[in-house]
Amino acid sequence: MRQKNQLRFGEEESLIALRTAWSRALEDLERQINKPLFESCLSTVTPIAMEGENAVLSATSEFAKYWIENKYLSTIQQALSAHLGLPVRVSVRLVQDQSQQGPLDNLEAPEPRIERKPGKGELEFVLNEHFTFDNFVVGASNRMAFAASQAVAKSPGASYNPLFIYGGPGLGKTHLLQAIGHFVRKYHPDMGIQYTSAETFTCDYVAAVSDRKTAQFRRRYRNIDVWLVDDIQFLAGKERTKEEFFHTFNSLHEVGRQIVLTSDKPPKELELDLRLSSRFEAGLVVDVAPPDLETRMAIIQSKAQKRDMTIPNDVVLYMARLIRSNIRAIEGALLRIHAYAAMMHEPVSTDMATDILARYFEEPKENIITPDTVQEVVARHFRVDVKTLNSPSRQSDVVMARQVAMYLIRQLTQSSLPTIGKAFGGKDHSTVLHAINKISKLVLQNSQVADDISALSRELQSGN
């Protein structure tokens, strides 16, 4: 006979319960374990299986696996057992291939039943204190998303509703979403906020249906002023939840409540109903692209400062050139260097960084963006000749292409205004400045212009 508090879930449901308990246990562990070791050992650990009473965690390095098994195993077991509601043993597996992280990474169905505490409106969720606008490093790759997020936070429901932010993992989408939440809480304290993920929304809805509490569920989600939804792509395949989400979205949008969503893909590429994706596209859609070299350097310096780390400029440059994938990869690399330097009592150097990071990251081929490159790509996109782009022509399509090219050159290269003007047949620097300002406004007002800029930026930065 089962114990009263034993989990009664299948494999998929048990893993979701384990991941939920792990995220809460991490908050306890962060207060008990010194910061360098917590960040280098535990912050990258992922639950991958629940095998009977054994919770299996993955570690991505021998270093993390050793410290967990030999120093903190009992502490982790106590914290995890407390949040799961039953005693568990913990084992650690070395999983360096992220594709081995577990069977739920691409789970679409069935929808699991998870027991959750009764909803408490916005008091139930906690925002990461570091995810604010002040801590967000702005660059060419994320400037549009940052500006739109600030506009929404300052005047919720007044413009860009819904705001849809998309981009690859680890590029700052969640940071912007939570920054909006922090700003609204501080400057609009009378407004009700709900921050959730698509996965949490699914769990809440399934639990409400199971417990016959759908009325309470709807009151909780439909009586708010600002709704922040992370990782909307995880609604794919969950038909009943998509239906409920659709009606919740409509209920809020019809009365002018602000909705902000994030995803790894633009609305038209999501595996969702056309009626949902069309509603997402009705607002402002902006992307967050991988950061350029300057932005990556600024991110490294910013995160190092927060950890009281001293990193020479040559190491910052080396790391920024080496790691281009996403901000999480940058942060992970910084943590490895931080932990090694702390344990070895050595100053950070380029040799140290090379020894530690070379095994994890392949030296990339340099993609140099020049004004000529931008002109060629923009001319091809707008179907005009490069010669026409540089001519005095005032045809509307040529003027638009020229202004977009000037804007992108300013954003993606180190070119000054006079240099840009010279590249376009000797245009005055004031003409260049006018073009840049005009496009900067248009990307926030015109979704087609925003899509063009995003597509061109991605093409230029990818080097294709």
CSV table of C-alpha atoms in Angstrom, one decimal:
chain,number,residue,atom,x,y,z
A,1,MET,CA,0.0,0.0,0.0
A,2,ARG,CA,1.3,3.5,-0.9
A,3,GLN,CA,2.3,5.9,1.8
A,4,LYS,CA,-0.2,8.8,2.1
A,5,ASN,CA,2.3,11.4,0.9
A,6,GLN,CA,3.9,9.4,-1.9
A,7,LEU,CA,3.8,10.8,-5.4
A,8,ARG,CA,1.0,9.3,-7.5
A,9,PHE,CA,2.2,10.5,-10.8
A,10,GLY,CA,3.5,8.7,-13.9
A,11,GLU,CA,7.1,9.3,-15.2
A,12,GLU,CA,6.3,12.5,-17.0
A,13,GLU,CA,4.2,14.0,-14.1
A,14,SER,CA,6.9,13.0,-11.6
A,15,LEU,CA,9.6,14.8,-13.5
A,16,ILE,CA,7.5,18.0,-13.7
A,17,ALA,CA,6.9,17.7,-9.9
A,18,LEU,CA,10.6,17.2,-9.3
A,19,ARG,CA,11.6,20.2,-11.5
A,20,THR,CA,9.1,22.4,-9.6
A,21,ALA,CA,10.4,21.2,-6.2
A,22,TRP,CA,14.0,21.7,-7.4
A,23,SER,CA,13.4,25.3,-8.5
A,24,ARG,CA,12.1,26.0,-5.0
A,25,ALA,CA,14.8,24.1,-3.2
A,26,LEU,CA,17.4,26.2,-5.1
A,27,GLU,CA,16.1,29.3,-3.3
A,28,ASP,CA,16.8,27.6,0.1
A,29,LEU,CA,20.2,26.2,-1.0
A,30,GLU,CA,21.4,29.6,-2.3
A,31,ARG,CA,21.2,30.9,1.3
A,32,GLN,CA,23.1,27.9,2.7
A,33,ILE,CA,26.0,27.5,0.3
A,34,ASN,CA,28.7,30.0,-0.4
A,35,LYS,CA,28.0,32.0,-3.6
A,36,PRO,CA,31.0,30.9,-5.8
A,37,LEU,CA,30.3,27.3,-5.2
A,38,PHE,CA,26.6,27.6,-5.5
A,39,GLU,CA,26.9,29.4,-8.9
A,40,SER,CA,29.5,27.1,-10.3
A,41,CYS,CA,28.0,23.8,-9.0
A,42,LEU,CA,24.3,24.1,-8.4
A,43,SER,CA,23.0,26.9,-10.7
A,44,THR,CA,23.6,24.7,-13.8
A,45,VAL,CA,22.2,21.4,-12.3
A,46,THR,CA,19.0,20.1,-13.9
A,47,PRO,CA,16.6,17.3,-12.6
A,48,ILE,CA,16.4,14.6,-15.2
A,49,ALA,CA,14.5,11.7,-13.7
A,50,MET,CA,12.5,10.5,-10.7
A,51,GLU,CA,13.2,6.8,-10.2
A,52,GLY,CA,11.1,5.6,-7.4
A,53,GLU,CA,12.4,7.5,-4.3
A,54,ASN,CA,15.6,8.4,-6.1
A,55,ALA,CA,15.8,11.9,-7.6
A,56,VAL,CA,18.4,12.1,-10.4
A,57,LEU,CA,20.2,15.3,-11.0
A,58,SER,CA,22.5,16.1,-13.9
A,59,ALA,CA,25.8,17.9,-13.5
A,60,THR,CA,27.6,19.3,-16.6
A,61,SER,CA,31.2,19.0,-15.1
A,62,GLU,CA,33.2,16.6,-12.9
A,63,PHE,CA,33.9,19.5,-10.6
A,64,ALA,CA,30.1,20.1,-9.9
A,65,LYS,CA,29.5,16.3,-9.5
A,66,TYR,CA,32.3,15.9,-7.0
A,67,TRP,CA,31.2,18.8,-4.8
A,68,ILE,CA,27.6,17.8,-4.8
A,69,GLU,CA,28.3,14.2,-3.9
A,70,ASN,CA,31.0,14.8,-1.4
A,71,LYS,CA,30.0,18.1,0.3
A,72,TYR,CA,26.3,18.9,-0.1
A,73,LEU,CA,24.4,15.7,-0.8
A,74,SER,CA,22.6,15.6,2.5
A,75,THR,CA,21.8,19.3,2.4
A,76,ILE,CA,20.3,18.9,-1.1
A,77,GLN,CA,18.3,15.8,-0.1
A,78,GLN,CA,16.7,17.7,2.9
A,79,ALA,CA,15.8,20.7,0.8
A,80,LEU,CA,14.4,18.7,-2.1
A,81,SER,CA,12.4,16.3,0.2
A,82,ALA,CA,10.9,19.3,2.0
A,83,HIS,CA,9.5,20.8,-1.2
A,84,LEU,CA,8.5,17.4,-2.7
A,85,GLY,CA,6.6,16.4,0.4
A,86,LEU,CA,8.2,13.0,0.8
A,87,PRO,CA,11.7,11.7,1.6
A,88,VAL,CA,14.0,11.2,-1.5
A,89,ARG,CA,17.5,10.1,-2.1
A,90,VAL,CA,19.6,12.2,-4.6
A,91,SER,CA,22.0,10.8,-7.2
A,92,VAL,CA,24.1,12.8,-9.6
A,93,ARG,CA,25.0,11.9,-13.2
A,94,LEU,CA,27.5,13.6,-15.4
A,95,VAL,CA,25.6,14.8,-18.5
A,96,GLN,CA,27.7,17.0,-20.8
A,97,ASP,CA,25.4,16.5,-23.8
A,98,GLN,CA,22.4,18.7,-23.2
A,99,SER,CA,20.3,16.4,-25.5
A,100,GLN,CA,20.4,13.8,-22.6
A,101,GLN,CA,18.7,16.1,-20.1
A,102,GLY,CA,15.5,14.1,-19.9
A,103,PRO,CA,12.3,12.9,-21.6
A,104,LEU,CA,10.3,16.0,-21.0
A,105,ASP,CA,12.4,18.6,-22.8
A,106,ASN,CA,10.1,18.4,-25.8
A,107,LEU,CA,6.9,17.2,-24.1
A,108,GLU,CA,3.7,18.2,-25.8
A,109,ALA,CA,1.1,15.8,-24.3
A,110,PRO,CA,-0.6,14.6,-22.2
A,111,GLU,CA,-1.2,17.4,-19.8
A,112,PRO,CA,-0.1,16.4,-16.3
A,113,ARG,CA,-1.9,17.0,-13.0
A,114,ILE,CA,0.3,18.9,-10.5
A,115,GLU,CA,-0.8,19.8,-7.0
A,116,ARG,CA,-0.2,23.5,-6.4
A,117,LYS,CA,-1.0,25.9,-3.6
A,118,PRO,CA,-4.2,27.9,-3.9
A,119,GLY,CA,-3.6,31.0,-6.1
A,120,LYS,CA,-2.8,34.2,-4.3
A,121,GLY,CA,-2.8,36.5,-7.3
A,122,GLU,CA,0.5,38.4,-7.9
A,123,LEU,CA,1.7,37.6,-4.3
A,124,GLU,CA,2.4,34.0,-5.3
A,125,PHE,CA,5.2,34.7,-7.8
A,126,VAL,CA,8.7,36.1,-7.1
A,127,LEU,CA,10.7,38.2,-9.6
A,128,ASN,CA,14.4,37.8,-9.8
A,129,GLU,CA,15.8,40.9,-8.1
A,130,HIS,CA,18.6,41.1,-10.7
A,131,PHE,CA,16.2,41.2,-13.7
A,132,THR,CA,15.6,45.0,-13.9
A,133,PHE,CA,16.0,47.5,-16.6
A,134,ASP,CA,19.0,49.0,-14.8
A,135,ASN,CA,20.8,45.7,-15.0
A,136,PHE,CA,20.0,45.0,-18.7
A,137,VAL,CA,22.9,45.6,-21.1
A,138,VAL,CA,21.6,47.3,-24.2
A,139,GLY,CA,23.1,46.8,-27.6
A,140,ALA,CA,22.2,46.8,-31.3
A,141,SER,CA,20.8,43.3,-31.0
A,142,ASN,CA,18.2,44.1,-28.3
A,143,ARG,CA,17.6,47.9,-28.4
A,144,MET,CA,14.2,47.6,-30.0
A,145,ALA,CA,13.0,45.0,-27.5
A,146,PHE,CA,14.4,47.1,-24.6
A,147,ALA,CA,12.7,50.3,-25.8
A,148,ALA,CA,9.4,48.6,-26.4
A,149,SER,CA,9.5,46.9,-22.9
A,150,GLN,CA,10.2,50.3,-21.2
A,151,ALA,CA,7.3,51.9,-23.1
A,152,VAL,CA,5.0,49.1,-22.0
A,153,ALA,CA,6.2,49.3,-18.4
A,154,LYS,CA,5.7,53.1,-18.3
A,155,SER,CA,2.2,53.1,-19.7
A,156,PRO,CA,0.7,49.6,-19.4
A,157,GLY,CA,-2.1,49.0,-21.9
A,158,ALA,CA,-1.6,52.3,-23.7
A,159,SER,CA,0.5,51.0,-26.6
A,160,TYR,CA,2.1,47.8,-28.0
A,161,ASN,CA,-0.6,45.5,-26.7
A,162,PRO,CA,0.2,42.7,-26.9
A,163,LEU,CA,4.0,43.0,-26.9
A,164,PHE,CA,5.6,39.8,-28.2
A,165,ILE,CA,9.3,39.3,-27.7
A,166,TYR,CA,11.1,36.4,-29.4
A,167,GLY,CA,14.6,35.1,-29.7
A,168,GLY,CA,16.9,32.2,-29.0
A,169,PRO,CA,17.6,30.9,-25.4
A,170,GLY,CA,19.7,32.9,-23.1
A,171,LEU,CA,19.4,36.3,-24.9
A,172,GLY,CA,17.5,38.2,-22.2
A,173,LYS,CA,13.8,37.7,-23.0
A,174,THR,CA,12.9,36.6,-19.4
A,175,HIS,CA,15.1,39.5,-18.1
A,176,LEU,CA,13.0,42.0,-20.0
A,177,LEU,CA,9.7,40.4,-19.0
A,178,GLN,CA,10.6,40.5,-15.3
A,179,ALA,CA,12.0,44.0,-15.7
A,180,ILE,CA,8.6,45.1,-16.8
A,181,GLY,CA,7.1,43.5,-13.7
A,182,HIS,CA,9.6,45.2,-11.4
A,183,PHE,CA,8.9,48.6,-13.0
A,184,VAL,CA,5.1,48.3,-12.8
A,185,ARG,CA,5.3,47.2,-9.2
A,186,LYS,CA,7.4,50.2,-8.3
A,187,TYR,CA,5.7,52.9,-10.3
A,188,HIS,CA,2.1,51.5,-10.7
A,189,PRO,CA,1.5,49.9,-7.3
A,190,ASP,CA,-2.2,50.0,-7.8
A,191,MET,CA,-2.0,47.6,-10.7
A,192,GLY,CA,-2.3,43.9,-10.4
A,193,ILE,CA,0.4,41.9,-12.1
A,194,GLN,CA,0.7,38.2,-12.9
A,195,TYR,CA,4.0,36.7,-14.1
A,196,THR,CA,3.8,33.1,-15.2
A,197,SER,CA,5.3,30.7,-17.8
A,198,ALA,CA,3.2,28.7,-20.3
A,199,GLU,CA,4.2,25.5,-18.4
A,200,THR,CA,3.0,27.0,-15.0
A,201,PHE,CA,-0.3,28.2,-16.7
A,202,THR,CA,-0.8,24.6,-17.9
A,203,CYS,CA,-0.2,23.1,-14.5
A,204,ASP,CA,-2.5,25.6,-12.8
A,205,TYR,CA,-5.3,24.9,-15.3
A,206,VAL,CA,-5.0,21.1,-15.1
A,207,ALA,CA,-5.0,21.3,-11.3
A,208,ALA,CA,-8.1,23.6,-11.4
A,209,VAL,CA,-10.0,21.2,-13.7
A,210,SER,CA,-9.0,18.2,-11.5
A,211,ASP,CA,-10.1,20.0,-8.3
A,212,ARG,CA,-13.2,21.6,-9.9
A,213,LYS,CA,-11.9,25.1,-9.2
A,214,THR,CA,-11.9,26.6,-12.7
A,215,ALA,CA,-14.0,29.5,-11.5
A,216,GLN,CA,-11.3,30.5,-9.0
A,217,PHE,CA,-8.6,29.9,-11.7
A,218,ARG,CA,-10.4,32.3,-14.1
A,219,ARG,CA,-10.9,34.9,-11.4
A,220,ARG,CA,-7.2,34.8,-10.6
A,221,TYR,CA,-6.0,35.1,-14.2
A,222,ARG,CA,-8.6,37.5,-15.6
A,223,ASN,CA,-8.7,40.0,-12.8
A,224,ILE,CA,-5.2,41.5,-13.4
A,225,ASP,CA,-3.9,44.6,-15.2
A,226,VAL,CA,-0.6,43.3,-16.5
A,227,TRP,CA,-0.1,39.7,-17.6
A,228,LEU,CA,3.5,38.6,-18.3
A,229,VAL,CA,3.8,35.2,-20.0
A,230,ASP,CA,7.1,33.5,-20.5
A,231,ASP,CA,7.9,30.7,-23.1
A,232,ILE,CA,4.6,30.7,-24.8
A,233,GLN,CA,5.8,28.0,-27.2
A,234,PHE,CA,5.2,25.4,-24.6
A,235,LEU,CA,1.5,25.6,-25.2
A,236,ALA,CA,2.0,23.6,-28.4
A,237,GLY,CA,0.2,20.3,-28.3
A,238,LYS,CA,-1.9,21.1,-25.2
A,239,GLU,CA,-5.3,21.6,-26.7
A,240,ARG,CA,-7.5,22.2,-23.7
A,241,THR,CA,-4.9,24.6,-22.2
A,242,LYS,CA,-4.7,26.5,-25.5
A,243,GLU,CA,-8.4,27.0,-25.5
A,244,GLU,CA,-8.4,28.3,-21.9
A,245,PHE,CA,-5.4,30.6,-22.8
A,246,PHE,CA,-7.2,31.9,-25.8
A,247,HIS,CA,-10.2,33.0,-23.7
A,248,THR,CA,-8.0,34.4,-21.0
A,249,PHE,CA,-6.1,36.4,-23.5
A,250,ASN,CA,-9.3,37.8,-25.1
A,251,SER,CA,-10.8,38.6,-21.7
A,252,LEU,CA,-7.9,40.8,-20.8
A,253,HIS,CA,-7.2,42.3,-24.2
A,254,GLU,CA,-10.8,43.4,-24.7
A,255,VAL,CA,-10.7,45.6,-21.7
A,256,GLY,CA,-7.2,47.1,-22.4
A,257,ARG,CA,-5.1,45.1,-20.0
A,258,GLN,CA,-1.5,44.9,-20.9
A,259,ILE,CA,-0.2,41.5,-22.2
A,260,VAL,CA,3.5,40.7,-22.8
A,261,LEU,CA,4.6,37.4,-24.1
A,262,THR,CA,8.0,35.7,-24.9
A,263,SER,CA,8.8,32.9,-27.2
A,264,ASP,CA,11.8,31.3,-29.0
A,265,LYS,CA,10.1,31.9,-32.4
A,266,PRO,CA,8.0,34.6,-34.0
A,267,PRO,CA,4.2,34.1,-33.8
A,268,LYS,CA,3.8,32.8,-37.4
A,269,GLU,CA,6.3,30.0,-36.7
A,270,LEU,CA,4.7,28.7,-33.5
A,271,GLU,CA,2.8,25.4,-33.6
A,272,LEU,CA,-0.3,27.1,-32.2
A,273,ASP,CA,-3.8,27.8,-33.6
A,274,LEU,CA,-4.0,30.6,-36.2
A,275,ARG,CA,-6.4,32.5,-34.1
A,276,LEU,CA,-3.8,32.7,-31.3
A,277,SER,CA,-0.8,33.6,-33.5
A,278,SER,CA,-2.9,36.2,-35.3
A,279,ARG,CA,-3.7,37.9,-32.0
A,280,PHE,CA,0.0,37.9,-31.0
A,281,GLU,CA,0.9,39.5,-34.4
A,282,ALA,CA,-1.8,42.2,-33.9
A,283,GLY,CA,0.5,44.0,-31.4
A,284,LEU,CA,4.2,44.8,-31.6
A,285,VAL,CA,6.5,41.8,-32.4
A,286,VAL,CA,10.2,42.4,-31.7
A,287,ASP,CA,13.2,40.1,-31.6
A,288,VAL,CA,16.2,39.7,-29.4
A,289,ALA,CA,19.2,38.7,-31.4
A,290,PRO,CA,22.6,37.3,-30.2
A,291,PRO,CA,24.7,40.2,-28.8
A,292,ASP,CA,27.4,41.8,-30.9
A,293,LEU,CA,31.0,42.0,-29.7
A,294,GLU,CA,30.7,45.3,-27.9
A,295,THR,CA,27.5,44.2,-26.1
A,296,ARG,CA,29.1,40.9,-25.1
A,297,MET,CA,32.1,42.7,-23.6
A,298,ALA,CA,29.7,45.0,-21.7
A,299,ILE,CA,27.8,42.0,-20.4
A,300,ILE,CA,30.9,40.3,-19.2
A,301,GLN,CA,32.1,43.4,-17.4
A,302,SER,CA,28.7,44.0,-15.9
A,303,LYS,CA,28.4,40.5,-14.5
A,304,ALA,CA,32.0,40.5,-13.3
A,305,GLN,CA,31.4,43.7,-11.3
A,306,LYS,CA,28.3,42.2,-9.6
A,307,ARG,CA,30.6,39.3,-8.4
A,308,ASP,CA,33.4,41.7,-7.3
A,309,MET,CA,35.6,40.0,-9.9
A,310,THR,CA,38.6,41.7,-11.5
A,311,ILE,CA,39.0,40.7,-15.1
A,312,PRO,CA,41.6,42.2,-17.3
A,313,ASN,CA,40.4,43.8,-20.6
A,314,ASP,CA,42.3,41.2,-22.7
A,315,VAL,CA,40.4,38.4,-20.9
A,316,VAL,CA,37.1,40.2,-21.5
A,317,LEU,CA,37.9,40.6,-25.2
A,318,TYR,CA,39.0,36.9,-25.4
A,319,MET,CA,35.7,35.7,-23.8
A,320,ALA,CA,33.6,38.0,-26.0
A,321,ARG,CA,35.2,36.8,-29.2
A,322,LEU,CA,35.0,33.1,-28.1
A,323,ILE,CA,31.4,33.0,-26.9
A,324,ARG,CA,28.7,34.2,-29.2
A,325,SER,CA,25.8,31.9,-28.6
A,326,ASN,CA,23.9,33.5,-25.7
A,327,ILE,CA,24.2,35.3,-22.4
A,328,ARG,CA,23.8,32.2,-20.3
A,329,ALA,CA,26.9,30.7,-22.0
A,330,ILE,CA,28.8,33.9,-21.2
A,331,GLU,CA,27.6,33.7,-17.6
A,332,GLY,CA,28.5,30.0,-17.3
A,333,ALA,CA,32.0,30.7,-18.6
A,334,LEU,CA,32.4,33.6,-16.1
A,335,LEU,CA,31.4,31.3,-13.2
A,336,ARG,CA,33.9,28.6,-14.2
A,337,ILE,CA,36.7,31.2,-14.3
A,338,HIS,CA,35.5,32.7,-11.0
A,339,ALA,CA,35.4,29.3,-9.2
A,340,TYR,CA,38.8,28.3,-10.5
A,341,ALA,CA,40.4,31.6,-9.6
A,342,ALA,CA,38.9,31.4,-6.1
A,343,MET,CA,40.0,27.9,-5.4
A,344,MET,CA,43.5,28.2,-6.8
A,345,HIS,CA,44.0,31.7,-5.4
A,346,GLU,CA,45.2,33.0,-8.7
A,347,PRO,CA,44.5,36.2,-10.6
A,348,VAL,CA,42.4,35.8,-13.7
A,349,SER,CA,44.6,35.8,-16.9
A,350,THR,CA,44.1,35.0,-20.6
A,351,ASP,CA,46.1,31.8,-20.2
A,352,MET,CA,43.8,30.7,-17.4
A,353,ALA,CA,40.7,31.6,-19.4
A,354,THR,CA,42.0,29.8,-22.4
A,355,ASP,CA,42.8,26.6,-20.4
A,356,ILE,CA,39.4,26.6,-18.8
A,357,LEU,CA,37.2,27.6,-21.7
A,358,ALA,CA,38.9,26.0,-24.7
A,359,ARG,CA,37.4,22.6,-24.0
A,360,TYR,CA,33.9,24.0,-23.9
A,361,PHE,CA,33.9,26.5,-26.8
A,362,GLU,CA,35.2,26.3,-30.4
A,363,GLU,CA,37.1,29.3,-31.7
A,364,PRO,CA,34.6,31.0,-34.1
A,365,LYS,CA,35.4,32.4,-37.5
A,366,GLU,CA,35.3,36.2,-37.4
A,367,ASN,CA,32.4,37.8,-39.3
A,368,ILE,CA,33.4,41.4,-40.1
A,369,ILE,CA,30.5,43.6,-41.0
A,370,THR,CA,31.4,46.6,-43.2
A,371,PRO,CA,29.3,49.4,-44.7
A,372,ASP,CA,29.7,47.8,-48.1
A,373,THR,CA,28.4,44.5,-46.8
A,374,VAL,CA,25.3,46.2,-45.2
A,375,GLN,CA,24.6,48.1,-48.5
A,376,GLU,CA,24.7,44.9,-50.5
A,377,VAL,CA,22.4,43.0,-48.1
A,378,VAL,CA,19.9,45.9,-47.8
A,379,ALA,CA,19.9,46.6,-51.6
A,380,ARG,CA,19.2,42.9,-52.3
A,381,HIS,CA,16.4,42.9,-49.6
A,382,PHE,CA,14.7,46.0,-51.1
A,383,ARG,CA,15.4,45.0,-54.7
A,384,VAL,CA,17.4,48.1,-55.6
A,385,ASP,CA,20.9,48.5,-57.0
A,386,VAL,CA,23.7,49.5,-54.7
A,387,LYS,CA,24.5,52.3,-57.2
A,388,THR,CA,21.0,53.6,-56.9
A,389,LEU,CA,21.2,53.3,-53.1
A,390,ASN,CA,24.2,55.7,-53.2
A,391,SER,CA,22.7,58.0,-55.8
A,392,PRO,CA,20.7,61.3,-55.1
A,393,SER,CA,17.5,59.4,-56.1
A,394,ARG,CA,14.5,60.5,-54.0
A,395,GLN,CA,12.2,57.6,-55.0
A,396,SER,CA,10.4,56.4,-51.9
A,397,ASP,CA,11.6,52.8,-52.1
A,398,VAL,CA,15.2,54.0,-52.6
A,399,VAL,CA,15.0,56.5,-49.7
A,400,MET,CA,13.6,53.8,-47.4
A,401,ALA,CA,16.3,51.3,-48.3
A,402,ARG,CA,19.0,54.0,-47.9
A,403,GLN,CA,17.8,55.0,-44.5
A,404,VAL,CA,17.6,51.4,-43.3
A,405,ALA,CA,21.2,50.8,-44.5
A,406,MET,CA,22.4,53.9,-42.7
A,407,TYR,CA,20.6,52.8,-39.5
A,408,LEU,CA,22.1,49.3,-39.7
A,409,ILE,CA,25.6,50.5,-40.4
A,410,ARG,CA,25.4,52.7,-37.3
A,411,GLN,CA,24.1,49.8,-35.2
A,412,LEU,CA,26.3,47.0,-36.4
A,413,THR,CA,29.7,48.8,-37.1
A,414,GLN,CA,32.0,51.3,-35.5
A,415,SER,CA,31.4,53.8,-38.4
A,416,SER,CA,30.9,57.5,-37.5
A,417,LEU,CA,28.2,59.7,-39.0
A,418,PRO,CA,30.6,61.4,-41.5
A,419,THR,CA,32.0,58.0,-42.5
A,420,ILE,CA,28.5,56.6,-43.1
A,421,GLY,CA,27.7,59.7,-45.2
A,422,LYS,CA,30.8,59.3,-47.3
A,423,ALA,CA,29.8,55.6,-48.0
A,424,PHE,CA,26.6,57.0,-49.5
A,425,GLY,CA,28.1,59.3,-52.1
A,426,GLY,CA,29.1,62.1,-49.7
A,427,LYS,CA,25.9,62.6,-47.7
A,428,ASP,CA,26.1,65.2,-44.9
A,429,HIS,CA,26.3,63.8,-41.4
A,430,SER,CA,23.0,65.5,-40.5
A,431,THR,CA,21.3,63.6,-43.3
A,432,VAL,CA,22.6,60.4,-41.8
A,433,LEU,CA,21.4,61.4,-38.3
A,434,HIS,CA,18.0,62.1,-39.7
A,435,ALA,CA,17.8,58.7,-41.3
A,436,ILE,CA,18.9,56.9,-38.1
A,437,ASN,CA,16.4,58.8,-36.0
A,438,LYS,CA,13.6,58.2,-38.4
A,439,ILE,CA,14.2,54.4,-38.6
A,440,SER,CA,14.6,54.2,-34.8
A,441,LYS,CA,11.0,55.6,-34.5
A,442,LEU,CA,9.6,53.5,-37.2
A,443,VAL,CA,10.8,50.2,-35.7
A,444,LEU,CA,8.6,51.0,-32.7
A,445,GLN,CA,5.6,52.1,-34.8
A,446,ASN,CA,5.6,49.9,-37.8
A,447,SER,CA,5.7,46.1,-37.5
A,448,GLN,CA,6.8,45.7,-41.1
A,449,VAL,CA,9.8,47.9,-40.6
A,450,ALA,CA,10.6,46.1,-37.3
A,451,ASP,CA,10.5,42.8,-39.1
A,452,ASP,CA,12.8,44.0,-41.9
A,453,ILE,CA,15.3,45.4,-39.5
A,454,SER,CA,15.3,42.1,-37.5
A,455,ALA,CA,15.7,39.9,-40.5
A,456,LEU,CA,18.5,42.1,-42.0
A,457,SER,CA,20.3,42.2,-38.6
A,458,ARG,CA,20.2,38.4,-38.3
A,459,GLU,CA,21.4,37.9,-41.8
A,460,LEU,CA,24.3,40.3,-41.4
A,461,GLN,CA,25.4,38.9,-38.0
A,462,SER,CA,25.2,35.3,-39.2
A,463,GLY,CA,27.5,36.1,-42.1
A,464,ASN,CA,25.2,34.2,-44.5
